[in-house]
Coordinates of C-alpha atoms in Angstrom, one line a residue:
M1 CA -34.4 -209.7 -193.6
V2 CA -34.7 -206.3 -195.3
K3 CA -37.2 -207.8 -197.8
Y4 CA -39.2 -209.3 -194.9
L5 CA -39.2 -205.9 -193.0
K6 CA -40.5 -204.1 -196.1
V7 CA -43.3 -206.6 -196.5
C8 CA -44.3 -206.2 -192.8
L9 CA -44.3 -202.4 -193.2
A10 CA -46.4 -202.6 -196.3
V11 CA -48.9 -204.8 -194.5
L12 CA -48.9 -202.4 -191.5
A13 CA -49.4 -199.4 -193.7
G14 CA -52.3 -201.2 -195.5
F15 CA -53.9 -201.9 -192.2
F16 CA -53.9 -198.3 -191.1
M17 CA -55.0 -197.0 -194.5
T18 CA -57.9 -199.4 -194.5
A19 CA -58.9 -198.1 -191.1
S20 CA -58.6 -194.6 -192.4
A21 CA -61.0 -195.3 -195.1
Q22 CA -63.5 -196.7 -192.6
E23 CA -63.3 -194.0 -190.0
K24 CA -61.5 -190.8 -189.2
V25 CA -58.2 -191.6 -187.6
V26 CA -54.8 -190.0 -186.8
N27 CA -51.7 -192.3 -186.4
V28 CA -49.1 -191.0 -183.9
Y29 CA -45.6 -192.3 -183.5
S30 CA -44.8 -191.3 -179.9
H31 CA -41.8 -191.4 -177.7
R32 CA -43.8 -190.0 -174.8
H33 CA -45.1 -192.4 -172.1
Y34 CA -47.3 -190.3 -169.8
E35 CA -50.8 -191.0 -168.5
T36 CA -51.6 -187.4 -169.2
D37 CA -51.1 -188.0 -172.9
K38 CA -53.5 -191.0 -172.9
R39 CA -56.2 -189.0 -171.2
L40 CA -55.8 -186.1 -173.7
F41 CA -55.9 -188.5 -176.7
A42 CA -59.1 -190.0 -175.3
Q43 CA -60.6 -186.5 -174.8
F44 CA -59.6 -185.5 -178.4
E45 CA -61.3 -188.7 -179.7
K46 CA -64.5 -187.8 -177.8
E47 CA -64.6 -184.2 -178.9
S48 CA -63.5 -184.7 -182.6
G49 CA -64.7 -188.1 -183.5
I50 CA -61.2 -188.9 -184.7
K51 CA -59.6 -192.1 -183.4
V52 CA -56.0 -191.8 -182.2
N53 CA -53.8 -194.8 -182.9
I54 CA -50.5 -194.8 -181.0
V55 CA -47.2 -196.6 -181.8
K56 CA -44.6 -196.2 -179.0
A57 CA -40.8 -196.6 -179.2
N58 CA -37.8 -194.5 -178.4
A59 CA -37.2 -191.4 -180.6
D60 CA -34.3 -192.8 -182.7
E61 CA -36.3 -196.0 -183.4
L62 CA -39.3 -194.0 -184.6
I63 CA -37.2 -191.7 -186.8
N64 CA -35.4 -194.7 -188.4
R65 CA -38.8 -196.4 -188.8
L66 CA -40.2 -193.4 -190.7
Q67 CA -37.1 -193.4 -192.9
I68 CA -37.5 -197.1 -193.7
E69 CA -41.2 -196.9 -194.3
G70 CA -40.9 -193.9 -196.7
S71 CA -44.1 -193.1 -198.6
N72 CA -45.7 -196.3 -197.2
S73 CA -45.7 -195.0 -193.7
P74 CA -49.0 -194.9 -191.9
A75 CA -47.7 -192.3 -189.4
D76 CA -49.3 -188.9 -189.4
I77 CA -47.4 -187.4 -186.4
L78 CA -44.0 -187.8 -184.8
L79 CA -44.3 -186.9 -181.1
T80 CA -41.1 -186.8 -179.2
V81 CA -39.0 -185.1 -176.5
D82 CA -36.2 -182.7 -177.3
A83 CA -36.0 -180.2 -180.2
G84 CA -32.7 -181.9 -181.3
R85 CA -34.7 -185.0 -182.3
L86 CA -37.3 -183.1 -184.2
W87 CA -34.6 -181.1 -186.0
R88 CA -33.0 -184.5 -186.9
A89 CA -36.3 -185.8 -188.3
Q90 CA -36.7 -182.5 -190.3
E91 CA -33.2 -182.7 -191.7
R92 CA -33.9 -186.2 -192.9
G93 CA -36.9 -185.0 -194.8
L94 CA -39.4 -186.9 -192.6
L95 CA -41.6 -184.0 -191.7
Q96 CA -43.7 -181.5 -193.8
P97 CA -44.4 -177.9 -193.1
V98 CA -48.0 -177.1 -192.1
E99 CA -49.9 -173.8 -192.0
S100 CA -52.0 -173.3 -188.9
E101 CA -52.9 -169.9 -187.5
I102 CA -53.9 -171.6 -184.2
L103 CA -50.5 -173.2 -183.8
R104 CA -48.7 -169.9 -184.6
E105 CA -50.8 -168.2 -181.9
N106 CA -50.4 -170.9 -179.3
V107 CA -46.7 -171.7 -179.8
P108 CA -44.1 -168.9 -179.5
A109 CA -41.7 -168.5 -182.4
N110 CA -38.6 -169.7 -180.5
L111 CA -40.4 -173.0 -179.6
R112 CA -41.3 -174.0 -183.2
D113 CA -39.7 -174.4 -186.6
P114 CA -39.9 -171.2 -188.6
A115 CA -41.3 -173.1 -191.6
G116 CA -43.8 -175.1 -189.5
H117 CA -42.1 -178.6 -189.7
W118 CA -42.5 -179.0 -185.9
F119 CA -44.1 -177.3 -182.9
G120 CA -43.3 -177.4 -179.2
L121 CA -46.1 -178.7 -177.0
T122 CA -44.5 -178.4 -173.6
T123 CA -41.4 -176.8 -172.2
R124 CA -38.9 -178.2 -169.7
A125 CA -36.1 -176.2 -168.1
R126 CA -32.8 -177.9 -167.5
V127 CA -31.7 -176.5 -164.2
I128 CA -29.3 -176.9 -161.3
V129 CA -30.6 -178.7 -158.2
Y130 CA -28.6 -178.6 -155.0
A131 CA -28.5 -180.2 -151.6
A132 CA -30.3 -177.6 -149.5
D133 CA -28.3 -178.4 -146.3
R134 CA -24.8 -178.2 -148.0
V135 CA -25.1 -175.5 -150.7
K136 CA -26.2 -171.9 -150.3
P137 CA -28.3 -170.5 -153.2
E138 CA -26.0 -167.5 -153.4
E139 CA -23.1 -169.8 -154.4
L140 CA -24.9 -170.6 -157.7
S141 CA -25.1 -168.4 -160.7
T142 CA -24.6 -169.9 -164.2
Y143 CA -24.1 -173.1 -166.1
E144 CA -20.6 -171.8 -167.0
A145 CA -19.7 -171.4 -163.3
L146 CA -20.3 -175.2 -162.7
A147 CA -16.9 -175.8 -164.3
E148 CA -15.0 -173.8 -161.6
R149 CA -12.6 -175.6 -159.3
R150 CA -14.7 -175.1 -156.2
W151 CA -17.1 -177.7 -157.5
R152 CA -14.5 -180.5 -157.8
K153 CA -16.0 -183.9 -157.3
R154 CA -19.4 -182.4 -156.2
I155 CA -21.6 -182.7 -159.4
A156 CA -23.9 -185.5 -160.5
V157 CA -25.1 -185.7 -164.1
R158 CA -26.3 -188.3 -166.5
S159 CA -24.4 -189.7 -169.5
S160 CA -23.3 -187.5 -172.5
E161 CA -25.2 -189.9 -174.7
N162 CA -28.4 -188.4 -173.2
I163 CA -30.1 -186.0 -175.6
Y164 CA -30.9 -183.5 -172.8
N165 CA -27.2 -183.0 -172.0
Q166 CA -26.3 -182.8 -175.7
S167 CA -28.9 -180.1 -176.1
L168 CA -27.6 -178.2 -173.1
L169 CA -24.1 -178.3 -174.5
A170 CA -25.5 -177.2 -177.9
S171 CA -27.0 -174.2 -176.2
L172 CA -23.6 -173.3 -174.8
I173 CA -22.1 -173.6 -178.3
A174 CA -24.8 -171.3 -179.7
N175 CA -24.4 -168.8 -176.9
D176 CA -20.7 -168.9 -176.0
G177 CA -18.9 -170.5 -179.0
V178 CA -17.2 -173.8 -179.6
D179 CA -14.0 -173.1 -177.6
A180 CA -15.8 -171.9 -174.5
A181 CA -18.2 -174.9 -174.7
A182 CA -15.3 -177.3 -175.0
K183 CA -13.6 -175.7 -171.9
W184 CA -16.8 -176.0 -170.0
A185 CA -17.2 -179.7 -170.8
E186 CA -13.6 -180.4 -169.7
G187 CA -14.2 -178.6 -166.4
M188 CA -17.4 -180.5 -165.8
V189 CA -15.6 -183.8 -166.2
E190 CA -13.2 -182.8 -163.5
N191 CA -16.0 -181.8 -161.2
L192 CA -18.1 -185.0 -161.5
A193 CA -18.6 -186.7 -158.1
R194 CA -19.1 -190.1 -159.9
K195 CA -19.2 -191.6 -163.3
P196 CA -22.4 -190.5 -165.2
K197 CA -25.2 -193.0 -164.8
G198 CA -28.9 -193.2 -164.4
N199 CA -31.7 -190.8 -165.3
D200 CA -32.4 -187.4 -163.8
R201 CA -34.3 -188.9 -160.9
D202 CA -31.1 -190.8 -160.0
Q203 CA -29.1 -187.6 -160.0
I204 CA -31.5 -186.0 -157.5
K205 CA -31.3 -189.2 -155.3
A206 CA -27.5 -188.9 -155.4
L207 CA -27.8 -185.5 -153.7
A208 CA -30.1 -186.8 -151.1
S209 CA -27.8 -189.6 -150.3
G210 CA -24.7 -187.4 -150.0
Q211 CA -22.9 -188.7 -153.1
A212 CA -23.0 -185.2 -154.7
D213 CA -24.0 -181.6 -153.9
L214 CA -25.2 -180.4 -157.2
A215 CA -27.0 -182.0 -160.2
I216 CA -28.3 -180.9 -163.6
V217 CA -31.8 -182.1 -164.3
N218 CA -35.0 -181.3 -166.0
T219 CA -37.5 -179.6 -163.7
Y220 CA -40.4 -182.0 -164.3
Y221 CA -38.4 -184.9 -162.8
L222 CA -38.3 -183.1 -159.5
G223 CA -42.0 -182.4 -159.8
L224 CA -42.7 -186.1 -160.3
L225 CA -40.6 -187.0 -157.2
L226 CA -42.3 -184.3 -155.1
H227 CA -45.7 -185.7 -156.0
S228 CA -44.8 -189.4 -156.0
E229 CA -46.9 -192.0 -154.3
D230 CA -43.7 -193.3 -152.8
A231 CA -42.9 -191.6 -149.5
G232 CA -39.2 -192.3 -150.0
E233 CA -39.2 -190.4 -153.3
R234 CA -41.0 -187.5 -151.7
E235 CA -38.4 -187.4 -148.9
V236 CA -35.6 -187.3 -151.5
A237 CA -37.2 -184.4 -153.3
S238 CA -37.7 -182.5 -150.1
K239 CA -33.9 -182.4 -149.5
V240 CA -33.1 -180.4 -152.7
A241 CA -33.8 -177.0 -154.1
I242 CA -33.8 -175.5 -157.6
C243 CA -31.6 -172.8 -159.1
F244 CA -32.5 -171.4 -162.5
P245 CA -29.1 -170.5 -164.0
N246 CA -28.0 -167.4 -166.0
Q247 CA -30.7 -165.1 -164.7
G248 CA -28.4 -162.2 -165.0
D249 CA -27.8 -162.7 -168.8
R250 CA -29.5 -165.0 -171.4
G251 CA -31.7 -167.0 -169.0
A252 CA -32.1 -170.7 -168.2
H253 CA -31.7 -173.3 -170.9
I254 CA -35.1 -174.7 -172.0
N255 CA -36.1 -177.5 -174.3
I256 CA -39.4 -178.8 -175.6
S257 CA -41.5 -181.9 -176.0
G258 CA -43.1 -181.4 -179.4
A259 CA -44.4 -182.9 -182.6
G260 CA -44.5 -182.5 -186.4
V261 CA -46.7 -183.8 -189.2
T262 CA -44.9 -186.6 -191.1
R263 CA -44.0 -186.1 -194.8
H264 CA -46.3 -188.7 -196.1
A265 CA -49.1 -188.3 -193.5
P266 CA -52.3 -190.0 -194.9
N267 CA -54.5 -188.1 -192.5
K268 CA -52.9 -184.6 -192.6
D269 CA -56.0 -182.6 -191.6
A270 CA -56.6 -184.8 -188.6
A271 CA -53.0 -184.5 -187.6
I272 CA -53.1 -180.7 -187.6
K273 CA -56.3 -180.8 -185.6
L274 CA -54.7 -183.0 -182.9
L275 CA -51.7 -180.7 -182.7
E276 CA -54.0 -177.7 -182.4
F277 CA -55.9 -179.4 -179.6
L278 CA -52.6 -180.3 -177.7
S279 CA -51.5 -176.6 -177.9
G280 CA -54.9 -175.4 -176.6
A281 CA -55.6 -174.2 -173.1
E282 CA -57.2 -177.3 -171.7
A283 CA -54.4 -179.7 -172.9
Q284 CA -51.7 -177.3 -171.9
A285 CA -53.1 -177.0 -168.4
A286 CA -53.2 -180.8 -168.1
F287 CA -49.5 -181.0 -169.1
A288 CA -48.6 -178.5 -166.5
G289 CA -50.7 -179.9 -163.7
S290 CA -50.0 -183.6 -164.1
N291 CA -46.5 -183.7 -165.7
Y292 CA -45.1 -180.6 -164.2
E293 CA -44.0 -179.4 -167.7
Y294 CA -44.3 -175.7 -168.5
P295 CA -47.0 -174.9 -171.0
V296 CA -45.8 -173.4 -174.3
N297 CA -49.1 -171.5 -174.7
P298 CA -48.4 -168.1 -173.1
R299 CA -52.0 -167.6 -172.2
V300 CA -52.1 -170.7 -170.0
P301 CA -51.4 -170.1 -166.3
W302 CA -48.7 -172.3 -164.6
S303 CA -49.8 -175.0 -162.3
E304 CA -49.4 -174.6 -158.5
Q305 CA -46.2 -176.6 -158.4
L306 CA -44.6 -174.6 -161.2
Q307 CA -45.6 -171.3 -159.6
A308 CA -44.0 -172.6 -156.3
W309 CA -40.6 -172.8 -158.1
G310 CA -40.9 -169.2 -159.1
E311 CA -40.8 -167.1 -162.2
F312 CA -37.6 -167.2 -164.2
K313 CA -36.0 -165.8 -167.3
A314 CA -35.7 -168.4 -170.1
D315 CA -33.2 -168.5 -172.9
A316 CA -34.9 -167.1 -176.0
L317 CA -32.7 -169.1 -178.4
N318 CA -34.7 -170.9 -181.0
V319 CA -34.7 -174.5 -179.9
G320 CA -34.0 -175.6 -183.4
E321 CA -30.4 -174.4 -182.8
L322 CA -30.0 -177.3 -180.3
G323 CA -30.3 -179.7 -183.2
R324 CA -28.1 -177.7 -185.5
H325 CA -25.2 -177.9 -183.0
N326 CA -25.8 -181.5 -181.8
D327 CA -23.0 -183.1 -183.8
E328 CA -20.5 -180.6 -182.5
A329 CA -21.7 -181.2 -178.9
V330 CA -21.2 -184.9 -179.2
R331 CA -17.7 -184.4 -180.5
I332 CA -16.9 -182.1 -177.6
F333 CA -18.2 -184.6 -175.1
D334 CA -16.1 -187.3 -176.6
R335 CA -12.9 -185.2 -176.6
A336 CA -13.6 -184.2 -172.9
G337 CA -14.0 -187.8 -171.8
W338 CA -17.6 -187.2 -170.7
R339 CA -19.1 -190.7 -171.2

């Protein structure tokens, strides 16, 4: 089976490399699944003359695939969500550092690897959403306060296997220390209104249906519900409000969707051009306007929906720390019984 897989990978690599010899291409291994990305890739092709080939799978599958392919990999870019995954790919030696003045100008230092192995392309805040008819905004303050007894059986959140929750806990480890993070996880387990299940949309729906009063979600999920073609989803979103936690201290936890140039990229120059394009003003505005993700480029205005949620203070922690503390976060979740 392994021999067969290696043969298949070699054939695939040969196919892409032949294509590269015939025309300018960039091969992207992507975990993202948004129409906005498709439109931006098409625009890049038109403007640059470089064809964009996409291979889609979940992040762990793509990272494992890169590792198996090794120097035969046709991939030029790994594009995924969550800094923890990009850090994992970097630690396995699957990404290479790149020099780009454009990327350094467009992507703030805390949203990229210091050595240039990966760069954030969008930002998402992981926030508290609450049932507007049952919770007063002044009752909410910090992530840490969610572990207090007054929230017993009132919180909905997805599984600890989810990378977003792992990165949130990793941020607590980085900011508060291991012992405090462990105590928080234990308190959260006591406060769950139901067993963790579903995605962030499902947590918001749990509030609307009265199953819980609070949930922890990424902001863009609420944006997608608010602007859904489904009237029922829009109604769900109308019943909840956002709290950006920790505004009195470090700021709300943020994470990224980002990308890096692969270690054996056969089209490195084209890969860097694509990343520069995606960090530019036009692409950043598209991410914000259609996906409700925050632009990483500080010169790009927020979309109308993002502005409606209001300005907030964001945690300035380098998002690479989320990957550095991921293993400890998983161990804490396991000990706390957060499944």
